[in-house]
GROMACS .gro file of C-alpha atoms in nm:
model
  195
    1PHE     CA    1  -0.010   0.018   0.032
    2PRO     CA    2   0.112   0.391  -0.071
    3ALA     CA    3   0.281   0.480   0.284
    4GLU     CA    4   0.046   0.681   0.306
    5SER     CA    5  -0.265   0.574   0.275
    6GLU     CA    6  -0.338   0.427   0.680
    7PHE     CA    7  -0.291   0.044   0.516
    8GLY     CA    8   0.103   0.161   0.428
    9ARG     CA    9   0.069   0.360   0.763
   10LEU     CA   10  -0.012   0.062   0.996
   11GLY     CA   11   0.240  -0.193   0.781
   12MET     CA   12  -0.157  -0.435   0.708
   13THR     CA   13  -0.067  -0.698   0.388
   14THR     CA   14  -0.358  -0.892   0.104
   15VAL     CA   15  -0.225  -1.202   0.165
   16GLY     CA   16  -0.500  -1.407   0.282
   17THR     CA   17  -0.795  -1.234   0.204
   18VAL     CA   18  -1.079  -1.304  -0.013
   19PHE     CA   19  -1.191  -1.146  -0.349
   20ALA     CA   20  -1.522  -1.204  -0.314
   21ASN     CA   21  -1.536  -1.134  -0.756
   22VAL     CA   22  -1.471  -0.936  -0.977
   23GLN     CA   23  -1.652  -0.702  -0.973
   24ASN     CA   24  -1.649  -0.606  -0.552
   25LYS     CA   25  -1.303  -0.441  -0.660
   26HIS     CA   26  -1.127  -0.544  -0.313
   27SER     CA   27  -1.066  -0.845  -0.128
   28ALA     CA   28  -1.206  -0.825   0.247
   29PRO     CA   29  -1.053  -0.991   0.564
   30GLY     CA   30  -1.216  -1.294   0.602
   31ILE     CA   31  -1.440  -1.564   0.415
   32CYS     CA   32  -1.818  -1.376   0.454
   33THR     CA   33  -1.974  -1.533   0.774
   34HIS     CA   34  -1.774  -1.842   0.775
   35SER     CA   35  -1.451  -1.986   0.954
   36GLY     CA   36  -1.323  -2.201   0.622
   37GLN     CA   37  -1.340  -2.471   0.867
   38ALA     CA   38  -1.459  -2.661   0.537
   39LEU     CA   39  -1.080  -2.650   0.463
   40LEU     CA   40  -1.001  -2.805   0.772
   41HIS     CA   41  -1.241  -3.112   0.683
   42LEU     CA   42  -1.102  -3.120   0.376
   43TYR     CA   43  -0.737  -3.152   0.445
   44ARG     CA   44  -0.843  -3.428   0.693
   45ALA     CA   45  -1.023  -3.606   0.381
   46THR     CA   46  -0.804  -3.581   0.182
   47GLY     CA   47  -0.450  -3.490   0.297
   48ASP     CA   48  -0.322  -3.265   0.003
   49ALA     CA   49  -0.170  -2.904   0.213
   50ALA     CA   50  -0.290  -2.656  -0.046
   51TYR     CA   51  -0.618  -2.662   0.178
   52LEU     CA   52  -0.460  -2.654   0.501
   53ASP     CA   53  -0.173  -2.351   0.368
   54LEU     CA   54  -0.515  -2.152   0.161
   55LEU     CA   55  -0.722  -2.168   0.555
   56TYR     CA   56  -0.435  -2.094   0.767
   57ALA     CA   57  -0.306  -1.778   0.461
   58ILE     CA   58  -0.701  -1.614   0.471
   59ALA     CA   59  -0.724  -1.671   0.914
   60GLY     CA   60  -0.418  -1.563   0.974
   61ALA     CA   61  -0.499  -1.201   0.801
   62ILE     CA   62  -0.830  -1.120   0.956
   63PRO     CA   63  -0.646  -1.013   1.304
   64GLN     CA   64  -0.449  -0.718   1.136
   65PHE     CA   65  -0.756  -0.541   1.032
   66VAL     CA   66  -0.960  -0.536   1.432
   67SER     CA   67  -0.924  -0.158   1.511
   68ARG     CA   68  -0.835  -0.176   1.853
   69GLU     CA   69  -0.751   0.100   2.129
   70ASP     CA   70  -0.370   0.043   2.124
   71ARG     CA   71  -0.390   0.063   1.720
   72PRO     CA   72  -0.705   0.242   1.634
   73ILE     CA   73  -0.739   0.231   1.248
   74ARG     CA   74  -0.935   0.546   1.063
   75SER     CA   75  -1.144   0.585   0.719
   76GLN     CA   76  -1.087   0.836   0.441
   77ASP     CA   77  -1.303   1.068   0.706
   78GLY     CA   78  -1.058   1.093   0.935
   79ARG     CA   79  -1.248   0.897   1.222
   80ALA     CA   80  -1.086   0.603   1.420
   81MET     CA   81  -1.338   0.261   1.440
   82PRO     CA   82  -1.431   0.169   1.781
   83SER     CA   83  -1.219  -0.091   1.896
   84GLY     CA   84  -1.296  -0.461   1.751
   85TRP     CA   85  -1.438  -0.323   1.470
   86ILE     CA   86  -1.267  -0.445   1.150
   87ASN     CA   87  -1.393  -0.333   0.770
   88GLU     CA   88  -1.536  -0.520   0.497
   89ARG     CA   89  -1.287  -0.363   0.247
   90VAL     CA   90  -0.918  -0.407   0.166
   91ASN     CA   91  -0.896  -0.170  -0.130
   92THR     CA   92  -0.641  -0.261  -0.373
   93SER     CA   93  -0.690  -0.026  -0.640
   94ASP     CA   94  -0.828   0.315  -0.697
   95TRP     CA   95  -1.181   0.273  -0.761
   96ASP     CA   96  -1.336   0.408  -0.492
   97ASN     CA   97  -1.027   0.658  -0.506
   98ASN     CA   98  -0.933   0.503  -0.184
   99LEU     CA   99  -0.613   0.267  -0.201
  100GLY     CA  100  -0.491   0.125   0.124
  101GLY     CA  101  -0.792   0.277   0.326
  102ILE     CA  102  -1.198   0.231   0.454
  103PHE     CA  103  -1.498   0.389   0.489
  104TYR     CA  104  -1.595   0.417   0.880
  105GLY     CA  105  -1.819   0.115   0.939
  106SER     CA  106  -1.859  -0.203   1.145
  107THR     CA  107  -1.892  -0.546   0.902
  108TRP     CA  108  -1.952  -0.900   0.884
  109CYS     CA  109  -1.534  -0.907   0.861
  110GLU     CA  110  -1.664  -0.965   1.261
  111ILE     CA  111  -1.845  -1.234   1.250
  112ALA     CA  112  -1.610  -1.394   1.015
  113LEU     CA  113  -1.305  -1.346   1.277
  114LEU     CA  114  -1.548  -1.499   1.579
  115LEU     CA  115  -1.626  -1.804   1.389
  116THR     CA  116  -1.243  -1.853   1.333
  117TYR     CA  117  -1.165  -1.781   1.655
  118ALA     CA  118  -1.438  -2.099   1.754
  119GLU     CA  119  -1.407  -2.323   1.465
  120LEU     CA  120  -1.062  -2.339   1.380
  121PRO     CA  121  -0.744  -2.470   1.628
  122GLY     CA  122  -0.492  -2.171   1.677
  123LEU     CA  123  -0.286  -2.439   1.618
  124TYR     CA  124  -0.244  -2.779   1.361
  125VAL     CA  125   0.009  -2.979   1.356
  126ASP     CA  126   0.050  -3.317   1.157
  127LEU     CA  127   0.231  -3.509   1.322
  128GLU     CA  128   0.335  -3.743   1.049
  129THR     CA  129   0.513  -3.485   0.800
  130GLN     CA  130   0.598  -3.241   1.132
  131ARG     CA  131   0.465  -2.933   0.944
  132TYR     CA  132   0.202  -2.705   1.155
  133TRP     CA  133  -0.057  -2.429   1.079
  134THR     CA  134  -0.094  -2.121   1.255
  135MET     CA  135  -0.283  -1.804   1.305
  136GLU     CA  136  -0.086  -1.702   1.623
  137PRO     CA  137   0.182  -1.514   1.634
  138ILE     CA  138   0.332  -1.805   1.790
  139ASP     CA  139   0.736  -1.947   1.725
  140VAL     CA  140   0.654  -2.293   1.647
  141GLN     CA  141   0.951  -2.563   1.684
  142PHE     CA  142   0.984  -3.020   1.705
  143THR     CA  143   1.180  -3.149   1.990
  144ASP     CA  144   1.247  -3.440   2.065
  145GLN     CA  145   1.069  -3.326   2.422
  146GLY     CA  146   0.710  -3.262   2.160
  147VAL     CA  147   0.602  -2.895   1.999
  148ARG     CA  148   0.774  -2.649   2.183
  149ILE     CA  149   0.548  -2.290   2.138
  150THR     CA  150   0.629  -2.006   2.228
  151ASN     CA  151   0.386  -1.679   2.222
  152ARG     CA  152   0.596  -1.349   2.036
  153SER     CA  153   0.318  -1.126   2.088
  154ALA     CA  154   0.320  -0.808   2.313
  155PHE     CA  155  -0.056  -1.020   2.494
  156LYS     CA  156  -0.169  -1.324   2.608
  157ALA     CA  157  -0.256  -1.616   2.409
  158ARG     CA  158  -0.525  -1.854   2.432
  159ILE     CA  159  -0.438  -2.097   2.198
  160LYS     CA  160  -0.640  -2.396   2.077
  161VAL     CA  161  -0.356  -2.688   1.975
  162LEU     CA  162  -0.489  -2.983   1.703
  163MET     CA  163  -0.239  -3.249   1.670
  164GLU     CA  164  -0.289  -3.549   1.434
  165GLY     CA  165  -0.183  -3.825   1.217
  166ALA     CA  166  -0.380  -3.983   0.958
  167LEU     CA  167  -0.557  -4.217   1.188
  168GLU     CA  168  -0.681  -3.967   1.364
  169ARG     CA  169  -0.783  -3.744   1.048
  170ARG     CA  170  -1.012  -4.075   0.998
  171GLN     CA  171  -1.227  -3.989   1.332
  172PRO     CA  172  -1.457  -3.737   1.259
  173LEU     CA  173  -1.394  -3.439   1.479
  174GLU     CA  174  -1.661  -3.290   1.823
  175LEU     CA  175  -1.956  -3.060   1.712
  176ASP     CA  176  -1.804  -2.758   1.745
  177GLY     CA  177  -1.501  -2.859   1.508
  178PHE     CA  178  -1.237  -2.891   1.778
  179CYS     CA  179  -1.100  -3.182   2.009
  180GLY     CA  180  -0.774  -3.055   2.089
  181LYS     CA  181  -0.552  -2.890   2.361
  182ARG     CA  182  -0.578  -2.556   2.487
  183ILE     CA  183  -0.339  -2.357   2.633
  184GLU     CA  184  -0.224  -1.991   2.741
  185LEU     CA  185   0.104  -1.857   2.682
  186ASP     CA  186   0.200  -1.513   2.858
  187ALA     CA  187   0.344  -1.313   2.632
  188GLY     CA  188   0.712  -1.436   2.473
  189GLN     CA  189   0.610  -1.759   2.728
  190THR     CA  190   0.786  -2.067   2.606
  191SER     CA  191   0.548  -2.412   2.650
  192THR     CA  192   0.660  -2.775   2.512
  193LEU     CA  193   0.383  -2.998   2.439
  194PRO     CA  194   0.415  -3.363   2.422
  195CYS     CA  195   0.327  -3.494   2.058
   0.00000   0.00000   0.00000
């Protein structure tokens, strides 16, 4: 984004944002009122990592578009959106004369973020391939003791972790879509989960 635009000023990126159609001329943070959980199910059924690559790119992009008290996002007319609001526009062109900017408004993207947090593991680990996918600001390392997770954010992290291999992927997920572990890490804290 141009440095003088709101998204440029905040260092935001478009990776993981979603184009609904070419007519919209902008992408959006998240899948419209959906978590993307279907992509997790497709991975579990096929083992094709492209599904999780796409899912976690989308899931990981949404939080950067949340206006927060410590980092407000301002609309084109200069108003700071209230904490928790997410605008649906990720303007990647000048179609509405607002490249890298937003209008003032709360949108469906907030629901997409809530569903993403509720329905997806924040960290998914494939134990056979030793690959992982995350939407959290964490560092992950495989060790002899298990999976070491470090919270590199300035905030406390509450992470849902799903670790499984091919045998576990054959079993259906719980109705809420999650049947893994939950961990809490303070800013900078490290924890190791046994595999």
